[in-house]
Amino acid sequence: MNRKLAIAGLLALPLSVFAEDAAVEEEKSNLTGSAELGLLYKTGNTHSGDLKTGFDLRYEEGKWLSLLDFNFLKKKSDVKDAEGETHFITTDQKWNITSQTNYTLEGEKNYMYGNIWYEDNDFNSFNNQSSFSAGWGRHWYKNEKASLWADIGPGYKRDVVKATDTVAEHTQSAFIIQAQALYLRKLNENVEFKQTFSAKYAVRSDENSIYKAESSITTKLISTLQLKFSFTVDYNTEVDDDTENTDTQTAVTLVYGF
């Protein structure tokens, strides 16, 4: 039930803004977005299959800006069991969704924001993780080639920790300070570099903090189709002894913009 409520809340935040002027037709649509897909399947001495997909939506009306981002990753590969037999099984699977709404203040550089995030991961120490944050941000820098946004605010985080041989499944909640930054730079007319960073810093030192960074380069193939190379780093400060703190992901995907 908690998971259903979290997902419903994630979807409701941007949709409340979308609905206000959905019936108004404009020459230039206020709603834009993109969808991406990457597939890799190997056969021969080993079998493996990777699927990465997702989409993002952006709606802008007056002083309001709503963003919705969804990502899904699944990997399958050959794994030997204790008897030496090989099985083609899932070795990584996760999905996450982020919703943020900004309200621009006077001067057009500063804004107030509300952010909701949820992630479900089958192969780390947590069944799921979620957070809410609200605060202040600023469009710090902008010219024809580059832009920098950053925001910060207090928030609340909830981690559902997986059961182990000695500890039952349990929930850890914490107050956090969330900071985010987005940097965009056009390398030329057809190539763009994007860098994102987010930190969910737990106020108490013995609680889990979450850090994430993604670097990507997008190359335009045709007007609506792009090729994207990305590298993502996820870091949790408090995990099980048999689990790594850092997860990385390298991906190549096709992106369709609309």
PDB file of C-alpha atoms in Angstrom:
ATOM      1  CA  MET A   1       0.000   0.000   0.000  1.00  0.00           C
ATOM      2  CA  ASN A   2       2.849   2.412   0.837  1.00  0.00           C
ATOM      3  CA  ARG A   3       4.408   1.736  -2.566  1.00  0.00           C
ATOM      4  CA  LYS A   4       1.125   2.475  -4.361  1.00  0.00           C
ATOM      5  CA  LEU A   5       0.688   5.729  -2.451  1.00  0.00           C
ATOM      6  CA  ALA A   6       4.251   6.786  -3.268  1.00  0.00           C
ATOM      7  CA  ILE A   7       3.781   6.158  -6.987  1.00  0.00           C
ATOM      8  CA  ALA A   8       0.435   7.965  -7.008  1.00  0.00           C
ATOM      9  CA  GLY A   9       2.032  10.975  -5.342  1.00  0.00           C
ATOM     10  CA  LEU A  10       4.841  11.030  -7.880  1.00  0.00           C
ATOM     11  CA  LEU A  11       2.423  11.131 -10.779  1.00  0.00           C
ATOM     12  CA  ALA A  12       0.041  13.646  -9.228  1.00  0.00           C
ATOM     13  CA  LEU A  13       2.509  16.509  -8.768  1.00  0.00           C
ATOM     14  CA  PRO A  14       3.212  17.321 -12.426  1.00  0.00           C
ATOM     15  CA  LEU A  15      -0.263  16.364 -13.618  1.00  0.00           C
ATOM     16  CA  SER A  16      -1.856  19.014 -11.392  1.00  0.00           C
ATOM     17  CA  VAL A  17      -0.039  21.631 -13.412  1.00  0.00           C
ATOM     18  CA  PHE A  18      -0.665  19.920 -16.771  1.00  0.00           C
ATOM     19  CA  ALA A  19      -4.428  19.942 -16.267  1.00  0.00           C
ATOM     20  CA  GLU A  20      -4.849  23.702 -15.819  1.00  0.00           C
ATOM     21  CA  ASP A  21      -4.462  24.609 -19.479  1.00  0.00           C
ATOM     22  CA  ALA A  22      -4.746  21.258 -21.231  1.00  0.00           C
ATOM     23  CA  ALA A  23      -7.613  22.544 -23.365  1.00  0.00           C
ATOM     24  CA  VAL A  24      -5.708  25.579 -24.644  1.00  0.00           C
ATOM     25  CA  GLU A  25      -4.182  25.042 -28.062  1.00  0.00           C
ATOM     26  CA  GLU A  26      -1.068  27.017 -28.927  1.00  0.00           C
ATOM     27  CA  GLU A  27       1.097  27.203 -31.983  1.00  0.00           C
ATOM     28  CA  LYS A  28       4.049  26.062 -29.906  1.00  0.00           C
ATOM     29  CA  SER A  29       3.280  23.200 -27.531  1.00  0.00           C
ATOM     30  CA  ASN A  30       4.014  23.746 -23.844  1.00  0.00           C
ATOM     31  CA  LEU A  31       4.593  20.009 -23.501  1.00  0.00           C
ATOM     32  CA  THR A  32       7.824  18.505 -24.794  1.00  0.00           C
ATOM     33  CA  GLY A  33       9.661  15.300 -24.049  1.00  0.00           C
ATOM     34  CA  SER A  34      11.784  12.420 -25.212  1.00  0.00           C
ATOM     35  CA  ALA A  35      11.868   8.624 -25.044  1.00  0.00           C
ATOM     36  CA  GLU A  36      14.980   6.446 -25.159  1.00  0.00           C
ATOM     37  CA  LEU A  37      15.734   2.782 -25.764  1.00  0.00           C
ATOM     38  CA  GLY A  38      18.886   0.715 -25.653  1.00  0.00           C
ATOM     39  CA  LEU A  39      19.232  -3.031 -26.276  1.00  0.00           C
ATOM     40  CA  LEU A  40      22.230  -5.371 -26.173  1.00  0.00           C
ATOM     41  CA  TYR A  41      22.066  -9.142 -26.656  1.00  0.00           C
ATOM     42  CA  LYS A  42      25.109 -11.431 -26.829  1.00  0.00           C
ATOM     43  CA  THR A  43      25.321 -15.095 -27.828  1.00  0.00           C
ATOM     44  CA  GLY A  44      28.162 -17.539 -28.253  1.00  0.00           C
ATOM     45  CA  ASN A  45      30.337 -18.642 -25.359  1.00  0.00           C
ATOM     46  CA  THR A  46      28.173 -16.558 -23.022  1.00  0.00           C
ATOM     47  CA  HIS A  47      24.655 -15.198 -23.196  1.00  0.00           C
ATOM     48  CA  SER A  48      23.627 -11.797 -21.902  1.00  0.00           C
ATOM     49  CA  GLY A  49      20.886  -9.310 -22.562  1.00  0.00           C
ATOM     50  CA  ASP A  50      20.522  -5.681 -21.470  1.00  0.00           C
ATOM     51  CA  LEU A  51      17.487  -3.407 -21.755  1.00  0.00           C
ATOM     52  CA  LYS A  52      17.472   0.278 -20.849  1.00  0.00           C
ATOM     53  CA  THR A  53      14.488   2.478 -21.522  1.00  0.00           C
ATOM     54  CA  GLY A  54      12.851   5.604 -20.180  1.00  0.00           C
ATOM     55  CA  PHE A  55      11.170   8.875 -20.949  1.00  0.00           C
ATOM     56  CA  ASP A  56      11.063  12.445 -19.723  1.00  0.00           C
ATOM     57  CA  LEU A  57       8.325  15.068 -20.000  1.00  0.00           C
ATOM     58  CA  ARG A  58       8.576  18.840 -19.613  1.00  0.00           C
ATOM     59  CA  TYR A  59       5.589  21.173 -19.287  1.00  0.00           C
ATOM     60  CA  GLU A  60       6.026  24.945 -19.054  1.00  0.00           C
ATOM     61  CA  GLU A  61       3.251  27.494 -18.603  1.00  0.00           C
ATOM     62  CA  GLY A  62       3.886  31.024 -17.370  1.00  0.00           C
ATOM     63  CA  LYS A  63       5.959  30.839 -14.187  1.00  0.00           C
ATOM     64  CA  TRP A  64       5.368  27.094 -13.744  1.00  0.00           C
ATOM     65  CA  LEU A  65       7.706  24.340 -14.950  1.00  0.00           C
ATOM     66  CA  SER A  66       6.922  20.648 -14.350  1.00  0.00           C
ATOM     67  CA  LEU A  67       9.324  17.793 -15.058  1.00  0.00           C
ATOM     68  CA  LEU A  68       8.703  14.049 -15.008  1.00  0.00           C
ATOM     69  CA  ASP A  69      11.491  11.510 -15.581  1.00  0.00           C
ATOM     70  CA  PHE A  70      11.250   7.684 -15.669  1.00  0.00           C
ATOM     71  CA  ASN A  71      14.040   5.109 -16.182  1.00  0.00           C
ATOM     72  CA  PHE A  72      14.073   1.310 -16.318  1.00  0.00           C
ATOM     73  CA  LEU A  73      17.048  -1.077 -16.521  1.00  0.00           C
ATOM     74  CA  LYS A  74      17.145  -4.866 -16.754  1.00  0.00           C
ATOM     75  CA  LYS A  75      20.095  -7.197 -17.329  1.00  0.00           C
ATOM     76  CA  LYS A  76      20.195 -10.975 -17.804  1.00  0.00           C
ATOM     77  CA  SER A  77      23.292 -13.144 -18.121  1.00  0.00           C
ATOM     78  CA  ASP A  78      24.688 -16.653 -17.704  1.00  0.00           C
ATOM     79  CA  VAL A  79      25.385 -17.518 -14.052  1.00  0.00           C
ATOM     80  CA  LYS A  80      26.803 -20.812 -12.736  1.00  0.00           C
ATOM     81  CA  ASP A  81      25.209 -22.374  -9.666  1.00  0.00           C
ATOM     82  CA  ALA A  82      26.939 -24.386  -6.941  1.00  0.00           C
ATOM     83  CA  GLU A  83      26.788 -27.545  -9.087  1.00  0.00           C
ATOM     84  CA  GLY A  84      28.455 -25.813 -12.033  1.00  0.00           C
ATOM     85  CA  GLU A  85      25.325 -25.609 -14.157  1.00  0.00           C
ATOM     86  CA  THR A  86      24.722 -22.417 -16.110  1.00  0.00           C
ATOM     87  CA  HIS A  87      21.420 -20.543 -15.913  1.00  0.00           C
ATOM     88  CA  PHE A  88      20.286 -17.463 -17.846  1.00  0.00           C
ATOM     89  CA  ILE A  89      18.913 -15.274 -15.054  1.00  0.00           C
ATOM     90  CA  THR A  90      18.297 -11.639 -14.194  1.00  0.00           C
ATOM     91  CA  THR A  91      21.394 -10.062 -12.650  1.00  0.00           C
ATOM     92  CA  ASP A  92      20.249  -6.437 -12.401  1.00  0.00           C
ATOM     93  CA  GLN A  93      16.842  -4.790 -12.432  1.00  0.00           C
ATOM     94  CA  LYS A  94      15.746  -1.374 -11.232  1.00  0.00           C
ATOM     95  CA  TRP A  95      13.468   1.507 -12.082  1.00  0.00           C
ATOM     96  CA  ASN A  96      13.053   5.020 -10.765  1.00  0.00           C
ATOM     97  CA  ILE A  97      10.788   8.001 -11.257  1.00  0.00           C
ATOM     98  CA  THR A  98      11.361  11.655 -10.408  1.00  0.00           C
ATOM     99  CA  SER A  99       8.879  14.513 -10.457  1.00  0.00           C
ATOM    100  CA  GLN A 100       9.737  18.163  -9.889  1.00  0.00           C
ATOM    101  CA  THR A 101       7.721  21.365 -10.184  1.00  0.00           C
ATOM    102  CA  ASN A 102       9.351  24.821 -10.174  1.00  0.00           C
ATOM    103  CA  TYR A 103       7.731  28.219  -9.681  1.00  0.00           C
ATOM    104  CA  THR A 104       9.758  31.141 -11.027  1.00  0.00           C
ATOM    105  CA  LEU A 105      10.133  34.148  -8.712  1.00  0.00           C
ATOM    106  CA  GLU A 106      10.522  37.789  -9.686  1.00  0.00           C
ATOM    107  CA  GLY A 107      13.643  38.388 -11.776  1.00  0.00           C
ATOM    108  CA  GLU A 108      13.252  35.037 -13.612  1.00  0.00           C
ATOM    109  CA  LYS A 109      16.483  33.546 -12.243  1.00  0.00           C
ATOM    110  CA  ASN A 110      15.284  32.320  -8.839  1.00  0.00           C
ATOM    111  CA  TYR A 111      12.631  29.676  -8.284  1.00  0.00           C
ATOM    112  CA  MET A 112      10.965  27.589  -5.602  1.00  0.00           C
ATOM    113  CA  TYR A 113      10.719  23.845  -6.181  1.00  0.00           C
ATOM    114  CA  GLY A 114       9.072  20.659  -4.950  1.00  0.00           C
ATOM    115  CA  ASN A 115      10.710  17.314  -5.751  1.00  0.00           C
ATOM    116  CA  ILE A 116       9.573  13.693  -5.283  1.00  0.00           C
ATOM    117  CA  TRP A 117      11.752  10.650  -6.062  1.00  0.00           C
ATOM    118  CA  TYR A 118      11.169   6.888  -5.897  1.00  0.00           C
ATOM    119  CA  GLU A 119      13.444   3.950  -6.811  1.00  0.00           C
ATOM    120  CA  ASP A 120      12.931   0.196  -6.775  1.00  0.00           C
ATOM    121  CA  ASN A 121      16.097  -1.921  -7.053  1.00  0.00           C
ATOM    122  CA  ASP A 122      16.218  -5.713  -6.882  1.00  0.00           C
ATOM    123  CA  PHE A 123      19.997  -5.918  -6.492  1.00  0.00           C
ATOM    124  CA  ASN A 124      21.106  -3.583  -3.736  1.00  0.00           C
ATOM    125  CA  SER A 125      20.488  -3.354   0.017  1.00  0.00           C
ATOM    126  CA  PHE A 126      17.091  -1.680  -0.323  1.00  0.00           C
ATOM    127  CA  ASN A 127      13.720  -2.924  -1.556  1.00  0.00           C
ATOM    128  CA  ASN A 128      12.869   0.662  -2.398  1.00  0.00           C
ATOM    129  CA  GLN A 129      13.909   4.220  -1.572  1.00  0.00           C
ATOM    130  CA  SER A 130      11.939   7.451  -1.756  1.00  0.00           C
ATOM    131  CA  SER A 131      12.322  11.097  -0.836  1.00  0.00           C
ATOM    132  CA  PHE A 132      10.595  14.469  -0.842  1.00  0.00           C
ATOM    133  CA  SER A 133      12.283  17.863  -0.851  1.00  0.00           C
ATOM    134  CA  ALA A 134      11.251  21.497  -1.288  1.00  0.00           C
ATOM    135  CA  GLY A 135      13.382  24.603  -1.413  1.00  0.00           C
ATOM    136  CA  TRP A 136      15.020  27.321  -3.466  1.00  0.00           C
ATOM    137  CA  GLY A 137      16.953  27.240  -6.739  1.00  0.00           C
ATOM    138  CA  ARG A 138      18.580  29.569  -9.212  1.00  0.00           C
ATOM    139  CA  HIS A 139      19.486  29.660 -12.896  1.00  0.00           C
ATOM    140  CA  TRP A 140      23.064  30.670 -12.193  1.00  0.00           C
ATOM    141  CA  TYR A 141      24.509  30.941 -15.662  1.00  0.00           C
ATOM    142  CA  LYS A 142      23.276  31.070 -19.246  1.00  0.00           C
ATOM    143  CA  ASN A 143      24.639  32.007 -22.650  1.00  0.00           C
ATOM    144  CA  GLU A 144      24.268  30.665 -26.193  1.00  0.00           C
ATOM    145  CA  LYS A 145      26.354  27.556 -25.443  1.00  0.00           C
ATOM    146  CA  ALA A 146      26.002  26.718 -21.752  1.00  0.00           C
ATOM    147  CA  SER A 147      23.585  26.817 -18.804  1.00  0.00           C
ATOM    148  CA  LEU A 148      23.824  25.971 -15.097  1.00  0.00           C
ATOM    149  CA  TRP A 149      20.930  25.379 -12.667  1.00  0.00           C
ATOM    150  CA  ALA A 150      21.206  24.424  -8.999  1.00  0.00           C
ATOM    151  CA  ASP A 151      18.785  24.129  -6.078  1.00  0.00           C
ATOM    152  CA  ILE A 152      18.851  23.156  -2.407  1.00  0.00           C
ATOM    153  CA  GLY A 153      16.328  22.523   0.320  1.00  0.00           C
ATOM    154  CA  PRO A 154      15.306  20.385   3.308  1.00  0.00           C
ATOM    155  CA  GLY A 155      13.529  17.097   2.812  1.00  0.00           C
ATOM    156  CA  TYR A 156      12.625  13.671   4.106  1.00  0.00           C
ATOM    157  CA  LYS A 157      13.903  10.253   2.957  1.00  0.00           C
ATOM    158  CA  ARG A 158      12.558   6.729   3.451  1.00  0.00           C
ATOM    159  CA  ASP A 159      14.582   3.537   2.829  1.00  0.00           C
ATOM    160  CA  VAL A 160      13.034   0.063   3.028  1.00  0.00           C
ATOM    161  CA  VAL A 161      15.999  -2.169   3.902  1.00  0.00           C
ATOM    162  CA  LYS A 162      15.982  -5.775   2.668  1.00  0.00           C
ATOM    163  CA  ALA A 163      15.931  -8.648   5.133  1.00  0.00           C
ATOM    164  CA  THR A 164      19.143 -10.533   5.856  1.00  0.00           C
ATOM    165  CA  ASP A 165      19.899 -13.804   7.644  1.00  0.00           C
ATOM    166  CA  THR A 166      19.989 -11.964  10.964  1.00  0.00           C
ATOM    167  CA  VAL A 167      17.778  -8.869  10.487  1.00  0.00           C
ATOM    168  CA  ALA A 168      14.184  -8.664   9.248  1.00  0.00           C
ATOM    169  CA  GLU A 169      13.060  -6.166   6.622  1.00  0.00           C
ATOM    170  CA  HIS A 170      12.739  -2.730   8.189  1.00  0.00           C
ATOM    171  CA  THR A 171      12.261   0.920   7.280  1.00  0.00           C
ATOM    172  CA  GLN A 172      14.747   3.707   7.932  1.00  0.00           C
ATOM    173  CA  SER A 173      13.547   7.308   7.741  1.00  0.00           C
ATOM    174  CA  ALA A 174      15.668  10.433   7.923  1.00  0.00           C
ATOM    175  CA  PHE A 175      15.567  14.177   7.464  1.00  0.00           C
ATOM    176  CA  ILE A 176      17.842  15.261   4.626  1.00  0.00           C
ATOM    177  CA  ILE A 177      19.343  18.256   2.913  1.00  0.00           C
ATOM    178  CA  GLN A 178      18.931  17.823  -0.838  1.00  0.00           C
ATOM    179  CA  ALA A 179      21.129  19.602  -3.381  1.00  0.00           C
ATOM    180  CA  GLN A 180      20.923  19.275  -7.166  1.00  0.00           C
ATOM    181  CA  ALA A 181      22.769  20.738 -10.122  1.00  0.00           C
ATOM    182  CA  LEU A 182      22.318  20.565 -13.899  1.00  0.00           C
ATOM    183  CA  TYR A 183      24.927  21.746 -16.412  1.00  0.00           C
ATOM    184  CA  LEU A 184      24.338  21.804 -20.183  1.00  0.00           C
ATOM    185  CA  ARG A 185      26.847  22.710 -22.884  1.00  0.00           C
ATOM    186  CA  LYS A 186      26.566  22.607 -26.670  1.00  0.00           C
ATOM    187  CA  LEU A 187      29.830  21.330 -28.101  1.00  0.00           C
ATOM    188  CA  ASN A 188      28.596  22.133 -31.611  1.00  0.00           C
ATOM    189  CA  GLU A 189      25.282  22.324 -33.485  1.00  0.00           C
ATOM    190  CA  ASN A 190      24.702  18.563 -33.245  1.00  0.00           C
ATOM    191  CA  VAL A 191      26.444  17.523 -30.001  1.00  0.00           C
ATOM    192  CA  GLU A 192      25.461  18.390 -26.429  1.00  0.00           C
ATOM    193  CA  PHE A 193      27.104  17.544 -23.092  1.00  0.00           C
ATOM    194  CA  LYS A 194      24.953  17.162 -19.972  1.00  0.00           C
ATOM    195  CA  GLN A 195      26.061  16.750 -16.352  1.00  0.00           C
ATOM    196  CA  THR A 196      23.671  16.170 -13.449  1.00  0.00           C
ATOM    197  CA  PHE A 197      24.401  15.760  -9.745  1.00  0.00           C
ATOM    198  CA  SER A 198      22.137  15.152  -6.771  1.00  0.00           C
ATOM    199  CA  ALA A 199      22.859  14.656  -3.088  1.00  0.00           C
ATOM    200  CA  LYS A 200      20.425  13.520  -0.405  1.00  0.00           C
ATOM    201  CA  TYR A 201      22.504  14.174   2.692  1.00  0.00           C
ATOM    202  CA  ALA A 202      21.165  12.619   5.905  1.00  0.00           C
ATOM    203  CA  VAL A 203      21.380  15.026   8.820  1.00  0.00           C
ATOM    204  CA  ARG A 204      22.516  12.327  11.278  1.00  0.00           C
ATOM    205  CA  SER A 205      25.914  10.762  10.586  1.00  0.00           C
ATOM    206  CA  ASP A 206      24.739   7.149  11.120  1.00  0.00           C
ATOM    207  CA  GLU A 207      21.946   7.389   8.523  1.00  0.00           C
ATOM    208  CA  ASN A 208      22.202   6.580   4.829  1.00  0.00           C
ATOM    209  CA  SER A 209      22.996   9.405   2.396  1.00  0.00           C
ATOM    210  CA  ILE A 210      22.516   9.054  -1.361  1.00  0.00           C
ATOM    211  CA  TYR A 211      24.653  10.633  -4.086  1.00  0.00           C
ATOM    212  CA  LYS A 212      24.122  10.352  -7.826  1.00  0.00           C
ATOM    213  CA  ALA A 213      25.903  11.797 -10.867  1.00  0.00           C
ATOM    214  CA  GLU A 214      25.316  11.279 -14.579  1.00  0.00           C
ATOM    215  CA  SER A 215      27.438  12.442 -17.504  1.00  0.00           C
ATOM    216  CA  SER A 216      26.094  12.150 -21.035  1.00  0.00           C
ATOM    217  CA  ILE A 217      26.849  13.199 -24.590  1.00  0.00           C
ATOM    218  CA  THR A 218      24.014  13.360 -27.115  1.00  0.00           C
ATOM    219  CA  THR A 219      24.600  13.429 -30.863  1.00  0.00           C
ATOM    220  CA  LYS A 220      21.833  14.413 -33.266  1.00  0.00           C
ATOM    221  CA  LEU A 221      21.261  11.899 -36.076  1.00  0.00           C
ATOM    222  CA  ILE A 222      18.192  13.520 -37.639  1.00  0.00           C
ATOM    223  CA  SER A 223      15.851  16.272 -36.428  1.00  0.00           C
ATOM    224  CA  THR A 224      14.029  14.069 -33.887  1.00  0.00           C
ATOM    225  CA  LEU A 225      16.453  11.158 -33.356  1.00  0.00           C
ATOM    226  CA  GLN A 226      19.623  11.265 -31.262  1.00  0.00           C
ATOM    227  CA  LEU A 227      22.325   8.893 -30.072  1.00  0.00           C
ATOM    228  CA  LYS A 228      23.129   9.142 -26.356  1.00  0.00           C
ATOM    229  CA  PHE A 229      26.226   7.924 -24.467  1.00  0.00           C
ATOM    230  CA  SER A 230      25.871   8.067 -20.663  1.00  0.00           C
ATOM    231  CA  PHE A 231      27.786   7.135 -17.518  1.00  0.00           C
ATOM    232  CA  THR A 232      25.994   7.058 -14.160  1.00  0.00           C
ATOM    233  CA  VAL A 233      27.344   6.680 -10.618  1.00  0.00           C
ATOM    234  CA  ASP A 234      25.110   5.849  -7.617  1.00  0.00           C
ATOM    235  CA  TYR A 235      26.526   5.896  -4.082  1.00  0.00           C
ATOM    236  CA  ASN A 236      24.879   4.921  -0.785  1.00  0.00           C
ATOM    237  CA  THR A 237      26.879   5.552   2.378  1.00  0.00           C
ATOM    238  CA  GLU A 238      25.248   2.806   4.502  1.00  0.00           C
ATOM    239  CA  VAL A 239      24.833  -0.668   2.912  1.00  0.00           C
ATOM    240  CA  ASP A 240      25.152  -4.327   3.903  1.00  0.00           C
ATOM    241  CA  ASP A 241      28.649  -5.722   4.400  1.00  0.00           C
ATOM    242  CA  ASP A 242      28.345  -7.902   1.268  1.00  0.00           C
ATOM    243  CA  THR A 243      27.096  -5.012  -0.914  1.00  0.00           C
ATOM    244  CA  GLU A 244      29.173  -2.373  -2.681  1.00  0.00           C
ATOM    245  CA  ASN A 245      28.540   1.281  -1.833  1.00  0.00           C
ATOM    246  CA  THR A 246      28.983   2.339  -5.469  1.00  0.00           C
ATOM    247  CA  ASP A 247      27.016   1.251  -8.532  1.00  0.00           C
ATOM    248  CA  THR A 248      27.984   2.412 -12.023  1.00  0.00           C
ATOM    249  CA  GLN A 249      26.179   2.158 -15.339  1.00  0.00           C
ATOM    250  CA  THR A 250      27.388   2.789 -18.882  1.00  0.00           C
ATOM    251  CA  ALA A 251      24.778   2.941 -21.634  1.00  0.00           C
ATOM    252  CA  VAL A 252      24.272   3.739 -25.306  1.00  0.00           C
ATOM    253  CA  THR A 253      20.678   4.529 -26.281  1.00  0.00           C
ATOM    254  CA  LEU A 254      18.624   5.982 -29.108  1.00  0.00           C
ATOM    255  CA  VAL A 255      16.561   9.018 -28.064  1.00  0.00           C
ATOM    256  CA  TYR A 256      13.429  10.206 -29.829  1.00  0.00           C
ATOM    257  CA  GLY A 257      12.387  13.784 -29.080  1.00  0.00           C
ATOM    258  CA  PHE A 258       8.910  15.245 -29.445  1.00  0.00           C
TER     259      PHE A 258
END
